[in-house]
PDB file of C-alpha atoms in Angstrom:
ATOM      1  CA  MET A  14       0.000   0.000   0.000  1.00 52.00           C
ATOM      2  CA  SER A  15       1.526   3.179  -1.191  1.00 55.00           C
ATOM      3  CA  HIS A  16       1.493   6.397   0.836  1.00 58.00           C
ATOM      4  CA  VAL A  17       0.443   9.566  -0.961  1.00 56.00           C
ATOM      5  CA  PRO A  18       1.993  12.595   0.652  1.00 59.00           C
ATOM      6  CA  THR A  19      -0.440  15.340   1.376  1.00 59.00           C
ATOM      7  CA  GLN A  20       0.231  18.967   0.494  1.00 58.00           C
ATOM      8  CA  PRO A  21       0.818  21.242   3.444  1.00 57.00           C
ATOM      9  CA  VAL A  22      -2.092  23.512   4.071  1.00 53.00           C
ATOM     10  CA  HIS A  23      -1.250  27.230   4.519  1.00 53.00           C
ATOM     11  CA  PRO A  24      -3.699  29.544   6.176  1.00 54.00           C
ATOM     12  CA  ASP A  25      -5.259  32.194   3.946  1.00 53.00           C
ATOM     13  CA  TYR A  26      -3.739  35.626   4.218  1.00 52.00           C
ATOM     14  CA  ALA A  27      -4.407  38.947   2.510  1.00 51.00           C
ATOM     15  CA  ALA A  28      -1.893  40.372   0.090  1.00 51.00           C
ATOM     16  CA  PRO A  29       0.002  43.386   1.519  1.00 54.00           C
ATOM     17  CA  GLN A  30      -1.584  46.736   0.528  1.00 56.00           C
ATOM     18  CA  PRO A  31       0.564  49.678  -0.461  1.00 53.00           C
ATOM     19  CA  PRO A  32       0.440  52.501   2.103  1.00 55.00           C
ATOM     20  CA  LYS A  33      -2.128  55.142   1.303  1.00 63.00           C
ATOM     21  CA  GLY A  34      -0.891  58.630   0.579  1.00 67.00           C
ATOM     22  CA  ASN A  35      -2.237  61.930   1.897  1.00 80.00           C
ATOM     23  CA  GLY A  36      -2.136  64.328  -1.046  1.00 86.00           C
ATOM     24  CA  LEU A  37      -4.421  66.841   0.609  1.00 89.00           C
ATOM     25  CA  ALA A  38      -1.967  67.322   3.455  1.00 89.00           C
ATOM     26  CA  ILE A  39       0.861  67.999   0.983  1.00 91.00           C
ATOM     27  CA  ALA A  40      -1.324  70.375  -1.049  1.00 92.00           C
ATOM     28  CA  GLY A  41      -2.289  72.260   2.095  1.00 91.00           C
ATOM     29  CA  LEU A  42       1.361  72.467   3.131  1.00 92.00           C
ATOM     30  CA  VAL A  43       2.410  73.943  -0.231  1.00 94.00           C
ATOM     31  CA  LEU A  44      -0.413  76.471  -0.190  1.00 94.00           C
ATOM     32  CA  GLY A  45       0.329  77.474   3.406  1.00 93.00           C
ATOM     33  CA  ILE A  46       4.009  78.044   2.666  1.00 94.00           C
ATOM     34  CA  LEU A  47       3.190  80.101  -0.445  1.00 95.00           C
ATOM     35  CA  ALA A  48       0.725  82.211   1.527  1.00 94.00           C
ATOM     36  CA  LEU A  49       3.319  82.778   4.254  1.00 93.00           C
ATOM     37  CA  VAL A  50       5.966  83.923   1.778  1.00 94.00           C
ATOM     38  CA  VAL A  51       3.613  86.286  -0.076  1.00 94.00           C
ATOM     39  CA  SER A  52       2.262  87.766   3.169  1.00 93.00           C
ATOM     40  CA  PHE A  53       5.527  89.731   3.613  1.00 93.00           C
ATOM     41  CA  ILE A  54       4.860  91.800   0.468  1.00 93.00           C
ATOM     42  CA  PRO A  55       2.405  94.685   1.130  1.00 91.00           C
ATOM     43  CA  ILE A  56      -0.400  95.222  -1.390  1.00 88.00           C
ATOM     44  CA  VAL A  57       0.588  92.124  -3.363  1.00 90.00           C
ATOM     45  CA  ASN A  58      -0.209  90.008  -0.304  1.00 90.00           C
ATOM     46  CA  VAL A  59      -3.910  90.296  -1.064  1.00 92.00           C
ATOM     47  CA  VAL A  60      -3.478  86.884  -2.751  1.00 93.00           C
ATOM     48  CA  VAL A  61      -2.832  85.496   0.732  1.00 93.00           C
ATOM     49  CA  TRP A  62      -6.564  85.118   1.261  1.00 94.00           C
ATOM     50  CA  PRO A  63      -7.333  82.455  -1.392  1.00 94.00           C
ATOM     51  CA  LEU A  64      -4.056  80.650  -0.679  1.00 94.00           C
ATOM     52  CA  ALA A  65      -4.550  80.638   3.086  1.00 93.00           C
ATOM     53  CA  ILE A  66      -8.200  79.613   2.890  1.00 94.00           C
ATOM     54  CA  LEU A  67      -7.403  76.694   0.623  1.00 94.00           C
ATOM     55  CA  GLY A  68      -4.431  75.830   2.847  1.00 93.00           C
ATOM     56  CA  LEU A  69      -6.755  75.694   5.877  1.00 94.00           C
ATOM     57  CA  VAL A  70      -9.309  73.554   4.052  1.00 94.00           C
ATOM     58  CA  PHE A  71      -6.775  71.075   2.675  1.00 93.00           C
ATOM     59  CA  GLY A  72      -4.832  71.041   5.938  1.00 91.00           C
ATOM     60  CA  GLY A  73      -7.977  70.315   7.946  1.00 92.00           C
ATOM     61  CA  VAL A  74      -9.154  67.554   5.629  1.00 92.00           C
ATOM     62  CA  GLY A  75      -5.634  66.155   5.442  1.00 90.00           C
ATOM     63  CA  LEU A  76      -5.404  66.071   9.244  1.00 90.00           C
ATOM     64  CA  ALA A  77      -8.664  64.146   9.480  1.00 90.00           C
ATOM     65  CA  LYS A  78      -7.504  61.752   6.778  1.00 88.00           C
ATOM     66  CA  SER A  79      -4.145  61.189   8.461  1.00 86.00           C
ATOM     67  CA  LYS A  80      -5.835  59.105  11.168  1.00 82.00           C
ATOM     68  CA  LYS A  81      -6.789  56.486   8.581  1.00 83.00           C
ATOM     69  CA  ALA A  82      -3.880  56.870   6.219  1.00 76.00           C
ATOM     70  CA  GLY A  83      -1.330  56.866   9.012  1.00 79.00           C
ATOM     71  CA  LYS A  84       0.638  59.673   7.413  1.00 85.00           C
ATOM     72  CA  GLY A  85       0.398  63.344   6.633  1.00 86.00           C
ATOM     73  CA  LYS A  86      -0.336  64.536  10.167  1.00 90.00           C
ATOM     74  CA  GLY A  87       2.766  66.715  10.399  1.00 91.00           C
ATOM     75  CA  ALA A  88       2.215  68.225   6.944  1.00 91.00           C
ATOM     76  CA  SER A  89      -1.429  68.963   7.776  1.00 92.00           C
ATOM     77  CA  ILE A  90      -0.587  70.698  11.050  1.00 93.00           C
ATOM     78  CA  THR A  91       2.117  72.734   9.319  1.00 93.00           C
ATOM     79  CA  ALA A  92      -0.390  73.698   6.607  1.00 92.00           C
ATOM     80  CA  LEU A  93      -2.827  74.962   9.228  1.00 94.00           C
ATOM     81  CA  VAL A  94      -0.167  76.886  11.143  1.00 95.00           C
ATOM     82  CA  THR A  95       1.376  78.579   8.082  1.00 95.00           C
ATOM     83  CA  SER A  96      -2.046  79.482   6.685  1.00 94.00           C
ATOM     84  CA  ILE A  97      -3.163  81.125   9.931  1.00 95.00           C
ATOM     85  CA  LEU A  98       0.188  82.870  10.363  1.00 96.00           C
ATOM     86  CA  SER A  99       0.043  84.253   6.812  1.00 95.00           C
ATOM     87  CA  ILE A 100      -3.331  85.871   7.536  1.00 95.00           C
ATOM     88  CA  VAL A 101      -1.945  87.487  10.692  1.00 95.00           C
ATOM     89  CA  LEU A 102       1.101  88.768   8.804  1.00 95.00           C
ATOM     90  CA  PHE A 103      -1.177  90.163   6.085  1.00 94.00           C
ATOM     91  CA  PHE A 104      -2.682  92.601   8.576  1.00 95.00           C
ATOM     92  CA  VAL A 105       0.621  93.368  10.297  1.00 95.00           C
ATOM     93  CA  MET A 106       2.606  94.083   7.114  1.00 94.00           C
ATOM     94  CA  ASN A 107      -0.123  96.221   5.556  1.00 94.00           C
ATOM     95  CA  ALA A 108      -0.527  98.198   8.780  1.00 94.00           C
ATOM     96  CA  VAL A 109       3.227  98.878   8.880  1.00 94.00           C
ATOM     97  CA  PHE A 110       3.287  99.766   5.171  1.00 93.00           C
ATOM     98  CA  PHE A 111       0.385 102.222   5.268  1.00 93.00           C
ATOM     99  CA  LYS A 112       1.735 103.829   8.426  1.00 93.00           C
ATOM    100  CA  ALA A 113       5.043 104.400   6.648  1.00 93.00           C
ATOM    101  CA  VAL A 114       3.239 105.864   3.631  1.00 92.00           C
ATOM    102  CA  ASP A 115       1.262 108.164   5.906  1.00 91.00           C
ATOM    103  CA  GLU A 116       4.493 109.408   7.505  1.00 90.00           C
ATOM    104  CA  VAL A 117       5.996 110.116   4.078  1.00 88.00           C
ATOM    105  CA  VAL A 118       2.889 112.061   3.057  1.00 86.00           C
ATOM    106  CA  LYS A 119       3.026 114.118   6.247  1.00 82.00           C
ATOM    107  CA  GLU A 120       6.725 114.919   5.747  1.00 79.00           C
ATOM    108  CA  THR A 121       6.066 115.897   2.130  1.00 72.00           C
ATOM    109  CA  GLN A 122       3.220 118.159   3.215  1.00 66.00           C
ATOM    110  CA  LYS A 123       5.500 119.827   5.748  1.00 63.00           C
ATOM    111  CA  GLU A 124       7.996 120.592   2.996  1.00 57.00           C
ATOM    112  CA  LEU A 125       5.240 122.021   0.826  1.00 50.00           C
ATOM    113  CA  ASP A 126       3.958 124.127   3.690  1.00 51.00           C
ATOM    114  CA  GLN A 127       7.395 125.666   4.069  1.00 48.00           C
ATOM    115  CA  SER A 128       7.223 126.997   0.522  1.00 47.00           C
ATOM    116  CA  TYR A 129       3.511 127.783   0.391  1.00 48.00           C
ATOM    117  CA  ASP A 130       2.184 130.374   2.837  1.00 62.00           C
ATOM    118  CA  SER A 131      -1.464 131.238   3.205  1.00 65.00           C
ATOM    119  CA  ALA A 132      -3.344 133.730   5.297  1.00 63.00           C
ATOM    120  CA  THR A 133      -6.963 134.435   6.037  1.00 66.00           C
ATOM    121  CA  VAL A 134      -7.335 138.148   6.476  1.00 70.00           C
ATOM    122  CA  GLY A 135      -8.444 139.140   9.965  1.00 62.00           C
ATOM    123  CA  ASP A 136      -7.250 140.397  13.325  1.00 51.00           C
ATOM    124  CA  ASP A 137      -5.778 137.000  14.204  1.00 55.00           C
ATOM    125  CA  ALA A 138      -3.577 137.028  11.087  1.00 58.00           C
ATOM    126  CA  LYS A 139      -2.239 140.578  11.206  1.00 64.00           C
ATOM    127  CA  ASP A 140       1.319 139.361  11.869  1.00 72.00           C
ATOM    128  CA  ASN A 141       1.329 136.949   8.947  1.00 80.00           C
ATOM    129  CA  PRO A 142       4.183 137.994   6.589  1.00 83.00           C
ATOM    130  CA  VAL A 143       2.033 137.265   3.535  1.00 86.00           C
ATOM    131  CA  LEU A 144      -0.297 140.129   4.435  1.00 86.00           C
ATOM    132  CA  LYS A 145       2.601 142.593   4.400  1.00 88.00           C
ATOM    133  CA  ASP A 146       3.375 141.972   0.741  1.00 92.00           C
ATOM    134  CA  PHE A 147       0.311 143.623  -0.827  1.00 92.00           C
ATOM    135  CA  ARG A 148      -2.271 146.378  -0.465  1.00 93.00           C
ATOM    136  CA  ILE A 149      -5.324 147.531  -2.392  1.00 93.00           C
ATOM    137  CA  SER A 150      -4.325 150.926  -3.736  1.00 94.00           C
ATOM    138  CA  LYS A 151      -7.506 151.684  -5.659  1.00 93.00           C
ATOM    139  CA  CYS A 152     -11.125 150.606  -5.399  1.00 92.00           C
ATOM    140  CA  ASP A 153     -13.277 153.242  -7.095  1.00 90.00           C
ATOM    141  CA  ILE A 154     -16.243 153.591  -9.394  1.00 87.00           C
ATOM    142  CA  VAL A 155     -15.190 155.173 -12.693  1.00 86.00           C
ATOM    143  CA  THR A 156     -17.013 156.012 -15.888  1.00 83.00           C
ATOM    144  CA  GLY A 157     -15.967 153.927 -18.857  1.00 74.00           C
ATOM    145  CA  ASP A 158     -17.114 153.376 -22.413  1.00 75.00           C
ATOM    146  CA  LEU A 159     -19.953 151.158 -21.230  1.00 72.00           C
ATOM    147  CA  GLY A 160     -20.968 153.203 -18.221  1.00 76.00           C
ATOM    148  CA  LYS A 161     -19.898 152.860 -14.624  1.00 82.00           C
ATOM    149  CA  GLU A 162     -17.072 150.425 -13.949  1.00 86.00           C
ATOM    150  CA  LEU A 163     -15.043 149.336 -10.943  1.00 87.00           C
ATOM    151  CA  ALA A 164     -11.362 150.204 -10.970  1.00 89.00           C
ATOM    152  CA  LEU A 165      -9.392 147.863  -8.716  1.00 92.00           C
ATOM    153  CA  HIS A 166      -5.612 148.077  -8.315  1.00 94.00           C
ATOM    154  CA  VAL A 167      -3.466 145.871  -6.075  1.00 95.00           C
ATOM    155  CA  ASP A 168       0.123 146.812  -5.258  1.00 96.00           C
ATOM    156  CA  TYR A 169       2.617 144.037  -4.476  1.00 96.00           C
ATOM    157  CA  THR A 170       6.064 144.192  -2.870  1.00 96.00           C
ATOM    158  CA  ASN A 171       8.002 141.006  -2.281  1.00 95.00           C
ATOM    159  CA  ASN A 172       9.401 141.404   1.220  1.00 91.00           C
ATOM    160  CA  GLY A 173      10.690 137.842   1.321  1.00 88.00           C
ATOM    161  CA  ASP A 174      14.158 136.447   0.723  1.00 87.00           C
ATOM    162  CA  ARG A 175      13.342 134.530  -2.474  1.00 88.00           C
ATOM    163  CA  ARG A 176      11.069 134.771  -5.492  1.00 92.00           C
ATOM    164  CA  TYR A 177       7.349 134.484  -4.845  1.00 92.00           C
ATOM    165  CA  SER A 178       4.106 134.325  -6.772  1.00 93.00           C
ATOM    166  CA  TYR A 179       0.881 135.604  -5.235  1.00 93.00           C
ATOM    167  CA  LEU A 180      -2.811 134.822  -5.426  1.00 92.00           C
ATOM    168  CA  LEU A 181      -5.405 136.974  -3.679  1.00 93.00           C
ATOM    169  CA  GLU A 182      -9.093 136.198  -3.367  1.00 92.00           C
ATOM    170  CA  GLY A 183     -11.521 138.808  -2.152  1.00 92.00           C
ATOM    171  CA  GLU A 184     -14.928 140.422  -2.422  1.00 93.00           C
ATOM    172  CA  VAL A 185     -16.431 143.716  -3.479  1.00 92.00           C
ATOM    173  CA  LEU A 186     -18.940 145.435  -1.205  1.00 91.00           C
ATOM    174  CA  ALA A 187     -21.372 148.144  -2.272  1.00 91.00           C
ATOM    175  CA  ASP A 188     -22.783 150.086   0.668  1.00 91.00           C
ATOM    176  CA  GLY A 189     -21.759 147.196   2.928  1.00 89.00           C
ATOM    177  CA  LYS A 190     -23.385 144.494   0.784  1.00 91.00           C
ATOM    178  CA  LYS A 191     -21.361 141.980  -1.229  1.00 91.00           C
ATOM    179  CA  ILE A 192     -21.909 142.349  -4.961  1.00 90.00           C
ATOM    180  CA  SER A 193     -19.013 140.401  -6.444  1.00 89.00           C
ATOM    181  CA  ASP A 194     -15.832 138.369  -5.876  1.00 91.00           C
ATOM    182  CA  PHE A 195     -12.423 139.235  -7.264  1.00 92.00           C
ATOM    183  CA  MET A 196      -9.044 137.581  -7.788  1.00 92.00           C
ATOM    184  CA  SER A 197      -5.614 139.123  -8.245  1.00 94.00           C
ATOM    185  CA  THR A 198      -2.246 137.580  -9.080  1.00 94.00           C
ATOM    186  CA  ALA A 199       1.409 138.544  -9.284  1.00 95.00           C
ATOM    187  CA  ASP A 200       3.900 136.098 -10.777  1.00 94.00           C
ATOM    188  CA  ASN A 201       7.514 135.376  -9.915  1.00 93.00           C
ATOM    189  CA  LEU A 202       8.471 138.558  -8.100  1.00 95.00           C
ATOM    190  CA  ALA A 203      12.098 138.843  -6.997  1.00 95.00           C
ATOM    191  CA  PRO A 204      12.935 140.019  -3.464  1.00 94.00           C
ATOM    192  CA  LYS A 205      12.022 143.741  -3.100  1.00 95.00           C
ATOM    193  CA  GLN A 206      10.435 143.755  -6.558  1.00 96.00           C
ATOM    194  CA  THR A 207       7.141 145.641  -6.884  1.00 97.00           C
ATOM    195  CA  PHE A 208       4.183 145.135  -9.182  1.00 97.00           C
ATOM    196  CA  THR A 209       0.735 146.700  -9.571  1.00 96.00           C
ATOM    197  CA  ASP A 210      -2.125 144.552 -10.812  1.00 95.00           C
ATOM    198  CA  LYS A 211      -4.545 146.919 -12.584  1.00 90.00           C
ATOM    199  CA  GLU A 212      -6.644 144.181 -14.117  1.00 81.00           C
ATOM    200  CA  ALA A 213      -7.819 142.065 -11.210  1.00 76.00           C
ATOM    201  CA  GLY A 214     -10.204 139.348 -12.350  1.00 65.00           C
ATOM    202  CA  ILE A 215     -13.496 141.125 -11.684  1.00 72.00           C
ATOM    203  CA  LEU A 216     -16.600 142.087 -13.617  1.00 73.00           C
ATOM    204  CA  VAL A 217     -19.356 143.970 -11.824  1.00 77.00           C
ATOM    205  CA  SER A 218     -22.574 144.794 -13.646  1.00 76.00           C
ATOM    206  CA  THR A 219     -23.310 148.460 -14.233  1.00 76.00           C
ATOM    207  CA  GLU A 220     -26.690 148.112 -12.554  1.00 80.00           C
ATOM    208  CA  LYS A 221     -25.070 147.200  -9.248  1.00 82.00           C
ATOM    209  CA  LEU A 222     -22.765 150.229  -9.411  1.00 85.00           C
ATOM    210  CA  ASP A 223     -25.329 152.815 -10.506  1.00 83.00           C
ATOM    211  CA  THR A 224     -26.957 153.073  -7.118  1.00 84.00           C
ATOM    212  CA  ALA A 225     -23.852 152.459  -5.008  1.00 86.00           C
ATOM    213  CA  LYS A 226     -22.704 155.347  -2.845  1.00 87.00           C
ATOM    214  CA  LYS A 227     -19.608 153.582  -1.496  1.00 90.00           C
ATOM    215  CA  VAL A 228     -17.654 150.570  -2.689  1.00 91.00           C
ATOM    216  CA  GLU A 229     -15.074 148.607  -0.759  1.00 92.00           C
ATOM    217  CA  CYS A 230     -12.678 145.907  -1.919  1.00 92.00           C
ATOM    218  CA  LYS A 231     -11.569 143.435   0.728  1.00 92.00           C
ATOM    219  CA  VAL A 232      -9.023 140.611   0.468  1.00 91.00           C
ATOM    220  CA  VAL A 233     -10.337 137.446   2.111  1.00 90.00           C
ATOM    221  CA  THR A 234      -7.482 134.990   1.562  1.00 89.00           C
ATOM    222  CA  ALA A 235      -3.905 135.500   0.392  1.00 90.00           C
ATOM    223  CA  HIS A 236      -1.511 132.871  -0.924  1.00 89.00           C
ATOM    224  CA  ARG A 237       2.224 133.118  -1.558  1.00 89.00           C
ATOM    225  CA  ASN A 238       4.438 130.380  -2.977  1.00 87.00           C
ATOM    226  CA  ASP A 239       7.936 129.993  -4.379  1.00 81.00           C
ATOM    227  CA  PHE A 240       7.187 127.379  -7.040  1.00 62.00           C
TER     228      PHE A 240
END
């Protein structure tokens, strides 16, 4: 009687599965790092928002997935941290940038103010040097080719130490009532140079002058600059 050898029986076992990846964690990490880098550039860092939001979403999903996949936890946490940090830096860098711009604007305005003097005529401005550089030498009703006209002359003397141009704005009063505005200019006067403006920008209707017993020309604001 022959003996037939039996085949050894091996227990069933499942074939090894390749480890699952966590692409969302990596994507979130890349987006978070990009957002962090861009956040240091004012104005341009507005793109931080879509990058950081996507980095938070992918990082959060990747972190949840890492429990099953067994990998990607560190990348997911880094994605969340960099995304949040980039948003914080967005506000910080823009605040610093706009503050610096504001300081530059203020300094520039100070420089302009040094070369551009203005005065509002009144008792509180009597010591303003701008007001010492001009005077109204004539404000009378005269008879012209078309009837009664207003003759307005403004004398200028540059009492400063450099060349100046002037702009005066004022009003004409007839018997105490305002009937018109006027403007007078003098351009590029050298120190101690004089000039008389006999054609101030003014046109008053004859009707308003016919009944006037007294006219007065008053400067309201005066401007002097060395541009």
